[in-house]
Short mmCIF file of C-alpha atoms and ligand atoms in Angstrom, two decimals:
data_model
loop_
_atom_site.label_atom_id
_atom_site.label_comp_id
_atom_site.label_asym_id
_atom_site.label_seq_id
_atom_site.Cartn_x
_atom_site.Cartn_y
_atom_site.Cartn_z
CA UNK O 4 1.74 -124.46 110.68
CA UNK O 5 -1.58 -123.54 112.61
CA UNK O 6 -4.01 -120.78 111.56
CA UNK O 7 -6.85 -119.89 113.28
CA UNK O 8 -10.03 -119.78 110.85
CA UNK O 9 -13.37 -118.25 110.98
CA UNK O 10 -15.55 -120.86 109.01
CA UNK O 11 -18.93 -118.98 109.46
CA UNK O 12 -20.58 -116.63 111.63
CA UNK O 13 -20.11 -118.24 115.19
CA UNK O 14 -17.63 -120.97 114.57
CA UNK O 15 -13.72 -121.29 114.19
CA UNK O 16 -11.21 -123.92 114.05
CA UNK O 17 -7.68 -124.24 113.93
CA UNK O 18 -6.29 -125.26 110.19
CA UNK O 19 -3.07 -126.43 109.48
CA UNK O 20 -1.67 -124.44 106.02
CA UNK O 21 1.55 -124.45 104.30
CA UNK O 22 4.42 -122.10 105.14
CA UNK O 23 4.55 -119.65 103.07
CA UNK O 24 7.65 -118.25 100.77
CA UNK O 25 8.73 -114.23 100.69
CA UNK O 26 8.89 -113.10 97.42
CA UNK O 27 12.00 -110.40 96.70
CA UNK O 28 10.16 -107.53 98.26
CA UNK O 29 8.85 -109.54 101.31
CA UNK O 30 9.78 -110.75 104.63
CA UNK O 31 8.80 -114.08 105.96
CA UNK O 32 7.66 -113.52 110.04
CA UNK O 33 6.90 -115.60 112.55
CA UNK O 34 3.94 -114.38 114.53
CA UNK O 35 4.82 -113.30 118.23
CA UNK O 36 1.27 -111.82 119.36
CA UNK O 37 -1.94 -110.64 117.71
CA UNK O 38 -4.60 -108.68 119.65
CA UNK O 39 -8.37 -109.41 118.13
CA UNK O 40 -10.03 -105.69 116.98
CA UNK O 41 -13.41 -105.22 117.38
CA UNK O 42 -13.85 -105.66 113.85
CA UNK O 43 -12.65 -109.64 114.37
CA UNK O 44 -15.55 -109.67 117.22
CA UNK O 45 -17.77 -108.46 114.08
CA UNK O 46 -17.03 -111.27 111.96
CA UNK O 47 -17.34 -113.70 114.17
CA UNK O 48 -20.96 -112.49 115.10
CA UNK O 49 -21.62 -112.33 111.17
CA UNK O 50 -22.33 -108.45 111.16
CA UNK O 51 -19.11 -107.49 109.26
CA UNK O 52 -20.27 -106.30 106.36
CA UNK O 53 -17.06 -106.00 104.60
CA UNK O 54 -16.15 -109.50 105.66
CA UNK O 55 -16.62 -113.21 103.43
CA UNK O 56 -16.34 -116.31 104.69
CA UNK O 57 -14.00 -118.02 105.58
CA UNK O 58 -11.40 -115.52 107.11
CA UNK O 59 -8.43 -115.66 109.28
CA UNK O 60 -8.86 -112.86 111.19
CA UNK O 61 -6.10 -110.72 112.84
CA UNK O 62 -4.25 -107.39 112.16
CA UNK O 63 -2.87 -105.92 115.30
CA UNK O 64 0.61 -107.61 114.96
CA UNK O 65 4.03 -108.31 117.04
CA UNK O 66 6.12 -110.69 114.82
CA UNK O 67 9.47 -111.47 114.41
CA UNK O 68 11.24 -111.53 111.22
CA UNK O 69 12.07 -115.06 109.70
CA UNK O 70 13.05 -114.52 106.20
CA UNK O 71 14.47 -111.54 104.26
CA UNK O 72 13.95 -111.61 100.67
CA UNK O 73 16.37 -110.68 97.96
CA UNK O 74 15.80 -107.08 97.39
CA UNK O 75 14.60 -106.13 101.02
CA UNK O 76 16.39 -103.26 102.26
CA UNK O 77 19.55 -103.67 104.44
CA UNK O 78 17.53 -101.80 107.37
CA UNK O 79 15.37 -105.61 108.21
CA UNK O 80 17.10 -107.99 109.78
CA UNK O 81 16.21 -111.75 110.75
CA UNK O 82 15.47 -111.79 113.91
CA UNK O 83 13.81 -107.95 114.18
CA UNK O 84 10.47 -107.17 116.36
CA UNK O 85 8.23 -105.60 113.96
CA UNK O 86 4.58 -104.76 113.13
CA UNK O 87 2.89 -104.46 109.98
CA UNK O 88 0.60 -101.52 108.38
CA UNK O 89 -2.36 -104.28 107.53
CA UNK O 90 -4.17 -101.92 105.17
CA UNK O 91 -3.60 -101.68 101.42
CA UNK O 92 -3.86 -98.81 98.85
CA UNK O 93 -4.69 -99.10 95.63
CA UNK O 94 -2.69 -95.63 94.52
CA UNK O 95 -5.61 -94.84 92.12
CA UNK O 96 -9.18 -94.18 93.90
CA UNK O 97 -9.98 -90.35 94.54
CA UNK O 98 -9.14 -90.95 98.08
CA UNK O 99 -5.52 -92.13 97.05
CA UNK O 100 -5.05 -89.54 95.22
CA UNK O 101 -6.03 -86.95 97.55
CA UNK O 102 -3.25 -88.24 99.54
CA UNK O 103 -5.59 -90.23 101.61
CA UNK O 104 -4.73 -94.29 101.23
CA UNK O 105 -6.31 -94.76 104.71
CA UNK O 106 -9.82 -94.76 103.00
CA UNK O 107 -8.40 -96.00 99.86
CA UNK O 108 -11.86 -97.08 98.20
CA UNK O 109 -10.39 -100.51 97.49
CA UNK O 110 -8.41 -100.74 100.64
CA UNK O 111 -7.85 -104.70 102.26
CA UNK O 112 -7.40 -105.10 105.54
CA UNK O 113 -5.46 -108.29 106.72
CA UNK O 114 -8.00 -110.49 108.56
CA UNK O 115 -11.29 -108.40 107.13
CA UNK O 116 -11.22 -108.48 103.37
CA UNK O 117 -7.57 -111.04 102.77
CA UNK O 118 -6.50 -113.34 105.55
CA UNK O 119 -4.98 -111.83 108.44
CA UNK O 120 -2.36 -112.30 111.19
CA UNK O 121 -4.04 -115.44 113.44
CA UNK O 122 -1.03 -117.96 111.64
CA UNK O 123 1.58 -118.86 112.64
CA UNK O 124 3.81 -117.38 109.77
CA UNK O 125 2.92 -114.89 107.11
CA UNK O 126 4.69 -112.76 104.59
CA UNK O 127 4.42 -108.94 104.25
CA UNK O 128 6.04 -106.55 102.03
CA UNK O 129 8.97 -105.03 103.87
CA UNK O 130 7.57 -101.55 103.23
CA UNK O 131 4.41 -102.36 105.35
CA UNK O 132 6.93 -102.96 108.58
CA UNK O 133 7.48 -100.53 111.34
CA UNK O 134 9.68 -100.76 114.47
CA UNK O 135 10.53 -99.60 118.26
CA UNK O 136 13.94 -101.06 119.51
CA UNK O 137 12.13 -99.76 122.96
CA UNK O 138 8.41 -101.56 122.78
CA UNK O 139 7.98 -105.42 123.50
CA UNK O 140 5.85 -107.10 121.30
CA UNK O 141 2.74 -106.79 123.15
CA UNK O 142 3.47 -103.14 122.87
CA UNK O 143 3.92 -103.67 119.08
CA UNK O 144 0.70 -105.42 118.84
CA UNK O 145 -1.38 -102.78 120.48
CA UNK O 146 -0.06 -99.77 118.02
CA UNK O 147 -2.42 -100.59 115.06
CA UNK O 148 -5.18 -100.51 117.19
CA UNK O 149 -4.38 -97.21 119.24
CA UNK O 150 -4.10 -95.50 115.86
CA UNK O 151 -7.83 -95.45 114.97
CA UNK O 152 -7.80 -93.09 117.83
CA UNK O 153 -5.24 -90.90 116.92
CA UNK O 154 -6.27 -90.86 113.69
CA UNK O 155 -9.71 -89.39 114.87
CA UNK O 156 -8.49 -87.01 116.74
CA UNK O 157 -6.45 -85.66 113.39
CA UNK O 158 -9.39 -85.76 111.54
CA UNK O 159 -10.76 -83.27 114.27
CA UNK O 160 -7.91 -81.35 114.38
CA UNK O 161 -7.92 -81.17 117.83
CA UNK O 162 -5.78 -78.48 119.54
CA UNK O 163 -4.49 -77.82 123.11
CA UNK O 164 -7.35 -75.25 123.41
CA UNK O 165 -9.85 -77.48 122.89
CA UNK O 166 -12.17 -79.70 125.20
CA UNK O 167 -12.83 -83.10 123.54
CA UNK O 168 -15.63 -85.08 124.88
CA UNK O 169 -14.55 -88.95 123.86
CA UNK O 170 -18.00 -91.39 124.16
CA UNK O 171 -16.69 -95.02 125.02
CA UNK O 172 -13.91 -96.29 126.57
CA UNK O 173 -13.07 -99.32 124.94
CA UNK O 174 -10.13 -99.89 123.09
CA UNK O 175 -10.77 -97.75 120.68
CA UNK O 176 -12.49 -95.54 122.76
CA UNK O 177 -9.05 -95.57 124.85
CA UNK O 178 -6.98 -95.09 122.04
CA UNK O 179 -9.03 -91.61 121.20
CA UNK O 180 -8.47 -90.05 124.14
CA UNK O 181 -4.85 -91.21 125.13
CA UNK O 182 -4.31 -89.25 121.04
CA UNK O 183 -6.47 -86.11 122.32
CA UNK O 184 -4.30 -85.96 125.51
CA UNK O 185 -1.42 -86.52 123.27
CA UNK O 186 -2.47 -83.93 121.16
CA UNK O 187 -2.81 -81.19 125.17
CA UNK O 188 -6.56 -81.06 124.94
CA UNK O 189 -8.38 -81.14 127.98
CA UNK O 190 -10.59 -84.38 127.65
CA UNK O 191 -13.55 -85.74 128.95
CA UNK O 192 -14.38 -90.06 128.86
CA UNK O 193 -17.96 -91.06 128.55
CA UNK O 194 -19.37 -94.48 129.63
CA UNK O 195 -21.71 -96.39 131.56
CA UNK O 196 -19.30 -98.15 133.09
CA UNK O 197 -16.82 -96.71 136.23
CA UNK O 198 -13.94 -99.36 135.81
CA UNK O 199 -13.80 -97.99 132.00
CA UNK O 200 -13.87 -94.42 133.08
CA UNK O 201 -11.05 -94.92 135.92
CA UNK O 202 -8.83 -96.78 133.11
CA UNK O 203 -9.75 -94.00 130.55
CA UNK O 204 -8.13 -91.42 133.43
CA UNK O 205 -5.18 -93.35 133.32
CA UNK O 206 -5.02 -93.19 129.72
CA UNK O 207 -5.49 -89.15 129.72
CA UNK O 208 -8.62 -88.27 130.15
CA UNK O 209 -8.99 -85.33 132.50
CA UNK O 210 -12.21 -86.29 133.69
CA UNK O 211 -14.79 -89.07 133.45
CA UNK O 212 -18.68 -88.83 133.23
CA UNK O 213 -20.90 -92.07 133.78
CA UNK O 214 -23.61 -91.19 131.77
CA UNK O 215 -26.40 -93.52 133.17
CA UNK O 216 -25.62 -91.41 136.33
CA UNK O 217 -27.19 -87.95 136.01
CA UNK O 218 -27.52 -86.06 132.90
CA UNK O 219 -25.06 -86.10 130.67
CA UNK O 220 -26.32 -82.82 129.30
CA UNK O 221 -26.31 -81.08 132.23
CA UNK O 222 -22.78 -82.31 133.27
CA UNK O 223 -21.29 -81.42 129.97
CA UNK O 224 -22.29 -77.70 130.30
CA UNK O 225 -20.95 -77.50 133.45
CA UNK O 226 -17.35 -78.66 132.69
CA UNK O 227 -17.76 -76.45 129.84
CA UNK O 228 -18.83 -73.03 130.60
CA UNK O 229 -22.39 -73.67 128.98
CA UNK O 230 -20.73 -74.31 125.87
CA UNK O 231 -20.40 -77.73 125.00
CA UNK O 232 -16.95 -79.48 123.67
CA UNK O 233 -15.47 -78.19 121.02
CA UNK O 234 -14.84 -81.93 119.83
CA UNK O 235 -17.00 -85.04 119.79
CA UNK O 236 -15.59 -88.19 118.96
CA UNK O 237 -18.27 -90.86 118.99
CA UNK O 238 -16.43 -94.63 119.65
CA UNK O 239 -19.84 -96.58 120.52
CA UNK O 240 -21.69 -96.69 117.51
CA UNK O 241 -25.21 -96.54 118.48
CA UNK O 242 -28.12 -94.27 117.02
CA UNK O 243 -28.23 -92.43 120.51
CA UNK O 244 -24.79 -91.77 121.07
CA UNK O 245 -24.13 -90.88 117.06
CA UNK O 246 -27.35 -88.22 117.74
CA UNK O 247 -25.95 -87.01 121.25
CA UNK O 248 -22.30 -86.13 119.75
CA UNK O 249 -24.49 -83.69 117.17
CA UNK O 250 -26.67 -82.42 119.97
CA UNK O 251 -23.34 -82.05 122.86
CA UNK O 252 -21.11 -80.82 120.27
CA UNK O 253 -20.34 -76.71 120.92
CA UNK O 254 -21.59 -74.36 117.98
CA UNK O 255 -18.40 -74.63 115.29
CA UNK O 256 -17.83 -77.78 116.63
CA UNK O 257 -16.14 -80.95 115.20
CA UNK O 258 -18.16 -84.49 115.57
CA UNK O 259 -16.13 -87.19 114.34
CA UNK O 260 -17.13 -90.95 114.30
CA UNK O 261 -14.89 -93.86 113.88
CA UNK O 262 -17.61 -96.86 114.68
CA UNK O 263 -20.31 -98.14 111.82
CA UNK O 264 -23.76 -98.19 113.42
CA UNK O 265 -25.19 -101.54 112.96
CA UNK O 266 -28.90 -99.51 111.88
CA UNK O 267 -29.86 -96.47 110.64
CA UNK O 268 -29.94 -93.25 112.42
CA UNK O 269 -32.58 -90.25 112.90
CA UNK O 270 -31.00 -87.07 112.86
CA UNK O 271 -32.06 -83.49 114.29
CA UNK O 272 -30.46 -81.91 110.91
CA UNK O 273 -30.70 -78.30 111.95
CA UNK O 274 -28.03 -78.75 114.70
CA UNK O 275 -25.50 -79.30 111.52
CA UNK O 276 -26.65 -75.89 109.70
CA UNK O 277 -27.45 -73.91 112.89
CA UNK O 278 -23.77 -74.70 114.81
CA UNK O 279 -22.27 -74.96 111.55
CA UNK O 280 -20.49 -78.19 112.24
CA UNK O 281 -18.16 -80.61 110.72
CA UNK O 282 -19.64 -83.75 110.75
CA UNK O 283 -16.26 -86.41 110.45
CA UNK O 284 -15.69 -89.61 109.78
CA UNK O 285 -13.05 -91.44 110.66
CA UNK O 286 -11.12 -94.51 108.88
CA UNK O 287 -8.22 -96.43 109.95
CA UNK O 288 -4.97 -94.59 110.60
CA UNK O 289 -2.07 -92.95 108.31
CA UNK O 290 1.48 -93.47 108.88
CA UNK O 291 1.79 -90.30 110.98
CA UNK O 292 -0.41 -92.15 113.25
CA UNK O 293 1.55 -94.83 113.37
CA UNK O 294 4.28 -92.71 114.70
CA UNK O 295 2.96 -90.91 117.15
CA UNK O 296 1.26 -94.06 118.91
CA UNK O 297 5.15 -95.71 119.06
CA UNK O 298 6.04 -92.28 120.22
CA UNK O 299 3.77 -92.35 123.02
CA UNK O 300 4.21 -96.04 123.88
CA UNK O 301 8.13 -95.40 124.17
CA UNK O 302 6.91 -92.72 126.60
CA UNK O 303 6.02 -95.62 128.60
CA UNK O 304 3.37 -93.66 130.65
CA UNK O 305 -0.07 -95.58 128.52
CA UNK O 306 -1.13 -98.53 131.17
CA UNK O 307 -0.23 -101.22 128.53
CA UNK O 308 -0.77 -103.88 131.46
CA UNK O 309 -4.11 -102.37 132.47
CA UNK O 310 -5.51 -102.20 128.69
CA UNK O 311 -4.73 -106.08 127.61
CA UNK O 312 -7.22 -107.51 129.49
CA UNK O 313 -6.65 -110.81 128.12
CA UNK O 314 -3.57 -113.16 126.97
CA UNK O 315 -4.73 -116.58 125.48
CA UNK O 316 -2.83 -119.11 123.25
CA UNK O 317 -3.96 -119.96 119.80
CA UNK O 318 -5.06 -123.46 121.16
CA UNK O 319 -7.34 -120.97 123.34
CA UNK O 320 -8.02 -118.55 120.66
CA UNK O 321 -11.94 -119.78 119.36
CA UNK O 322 -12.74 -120.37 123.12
CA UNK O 323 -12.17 -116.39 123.95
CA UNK O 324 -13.48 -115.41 120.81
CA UNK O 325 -16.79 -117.08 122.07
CA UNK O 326 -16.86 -115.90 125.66
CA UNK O 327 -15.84 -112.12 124.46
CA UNK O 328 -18.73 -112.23 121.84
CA UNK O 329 -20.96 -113.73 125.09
CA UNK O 330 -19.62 -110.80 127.45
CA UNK O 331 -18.07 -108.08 125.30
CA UNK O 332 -18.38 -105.55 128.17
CA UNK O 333 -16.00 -107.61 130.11
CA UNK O 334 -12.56 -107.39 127.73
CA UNK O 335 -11.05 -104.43 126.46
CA UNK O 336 -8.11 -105.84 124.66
CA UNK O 337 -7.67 -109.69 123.87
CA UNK O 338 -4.09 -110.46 122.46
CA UNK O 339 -2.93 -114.42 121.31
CA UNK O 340 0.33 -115.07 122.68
CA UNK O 341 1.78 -117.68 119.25
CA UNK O 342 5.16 -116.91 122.30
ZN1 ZN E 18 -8.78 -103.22 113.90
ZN1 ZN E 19 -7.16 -96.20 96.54
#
């Protein structure tokens, strides 16, 4: 079978590995469609820091169950649409114990720190599946990455009475405000970019502010009384924007940030003291998450069509990964199609 490998920063090739056998507790599944995160785009630029070499990358999965093993239960079938949960928990660290296995210190996430989804076939513990009888597979493959956003927008406990400010509209960016909306706050999309800002309406977003285009300041007061959102969620991950959610934030406000800035960042520290904020971050996505995402896809109202911006074949798979490193602006969502 094929797998799609990342040998080094800026190269990949397609390997051919042996299939691989469920154990009792695992499933054997034959890969349908897997979207590339961001985090995939990272590795292949070499500026994933939690990434060696070399990787199969992949974690945003649609797969179809192959094999069941012997002490799977009854509830997964051969021949089921699933996805998997691609994080791990150790069940030990602080943050496991607190009930908190998304930031498990010693998490691994398929395709980042252990070989991902880009193959063929691959085996998963059956308690890592989830399932829709009502989403397709593409639909399947785009829940993991939706959930970053909804988890963010837990982590800020946003409320219908809030106003959420969301900077950046790409897919995760998307997924933040389609949870805030979700969630009956009134939200606003940031970006430099209108095509973004019209898709982020159609994700939920009650309004859309192009910030190269007048002050984002002054058009942030406005929509807000002179107060400011009550949330920030910062989805960009650059030293201006992670400053500007501190500074745009209202006073008691909650920023939370779900990107790594690639360099160090210069606060204004009395904002934090003076508004008395909480300052968030934000790490992959709980099971709860999970849910509500399949919730709202089986809504069917989230432009799934409009967000993959890109279908490819694994033959195709390096190619794309090259032009959407070359033009990242220009793709929000990339899924393989294995078909
Ligand atoms: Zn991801
Ligand atoms: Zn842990």
């Amino acid at each position: 079978m094929k797998a799609l490998l990342i040998d080094k920063p800026g190269s990949t090739r397609l390997i051919e590995k042996d299939l691989p056998t469920p154990g009792p507790k695992e499933v054997l599944l034959r890969t349908r469609v897997v979207g590339f995160c961001g985090s995939d785009l990272t590795t292949f630029r070499g500026l994933n820091p939690l990434v060696s070499y070399p990787r199969i990358p992949g974690h945003e999965i649609g797969a179809t169950i192959e094999v069941v093993g012997s002490e799977v239960p009854a509830t997964w079938q051969i021949g089921q649409d699933v996805l998997v949960l691609p994080y791990t928990a150790c069940g030990a660290c602080a943050a496991c114990r607190q009930g908190r296995a998304n930031c498990c210190q010693h998490n691994e996430t398929l395709g980042v720190q252990r070989d991902g989804a880009m193959v063929e076939y691959f085996v998963a513990p059956h308690d890592k599946l989830l399932t829709s009888s009502k989403l397709s597979l593409r639909e399947l493959a785009l829940v993991e990455p939706l959930t970053v956003g909804f988890h963010s927008v837990a982590r800020g406990r946003v409320s219908p009475d809030d106003t959420v400010a969301v900077f950046g509209c790409g897919a995760i960016g998307l997924g933040v405000i389609a949870g805030a909306a979700f969630r009956g706050a009134r939200v606003i999309a940031i970006d430099v970019d209108d095509n973004k800002l019209e898709l982020a309406q159609r994700c939920g977003a009650t309004i859309g502010i192009n910030s190269v285009k007048g002050s984002l300041h002054a058009q942030l007061q406005e929509l807000t009384d002179g107060h400011g959102p009550e949330v920030i969620v910062e989805a960009v991950g650059l030293p201006q924007t992670f400053r500007s959610a501190v500074e745009e934030v209202s006073f008691a406000g909650r920023v939370v940030y779900i990107g790594y800035a690639k360099m160090p960042v210069e606060y204004e520290t009395k904002f934090f003291v003076m508004k008395e904020l909480d300052i968030l971050g934000s790490r992959n996505a709980m099971l709860a998450d999970f849910n509500s995402v399949i919730q709202l896809l089986e809504g069917g109202t989230f432009p799934v069509e409009a967000v993959i911006t890109k279908s490819v074949s694994l033959s195709e798979a390096g190619t794309i990964l090259e032009s959407w490193s070359e033009s990242p602006s220009e793709f929000t969502k990339i899924q393989v199609d294995f078909k």
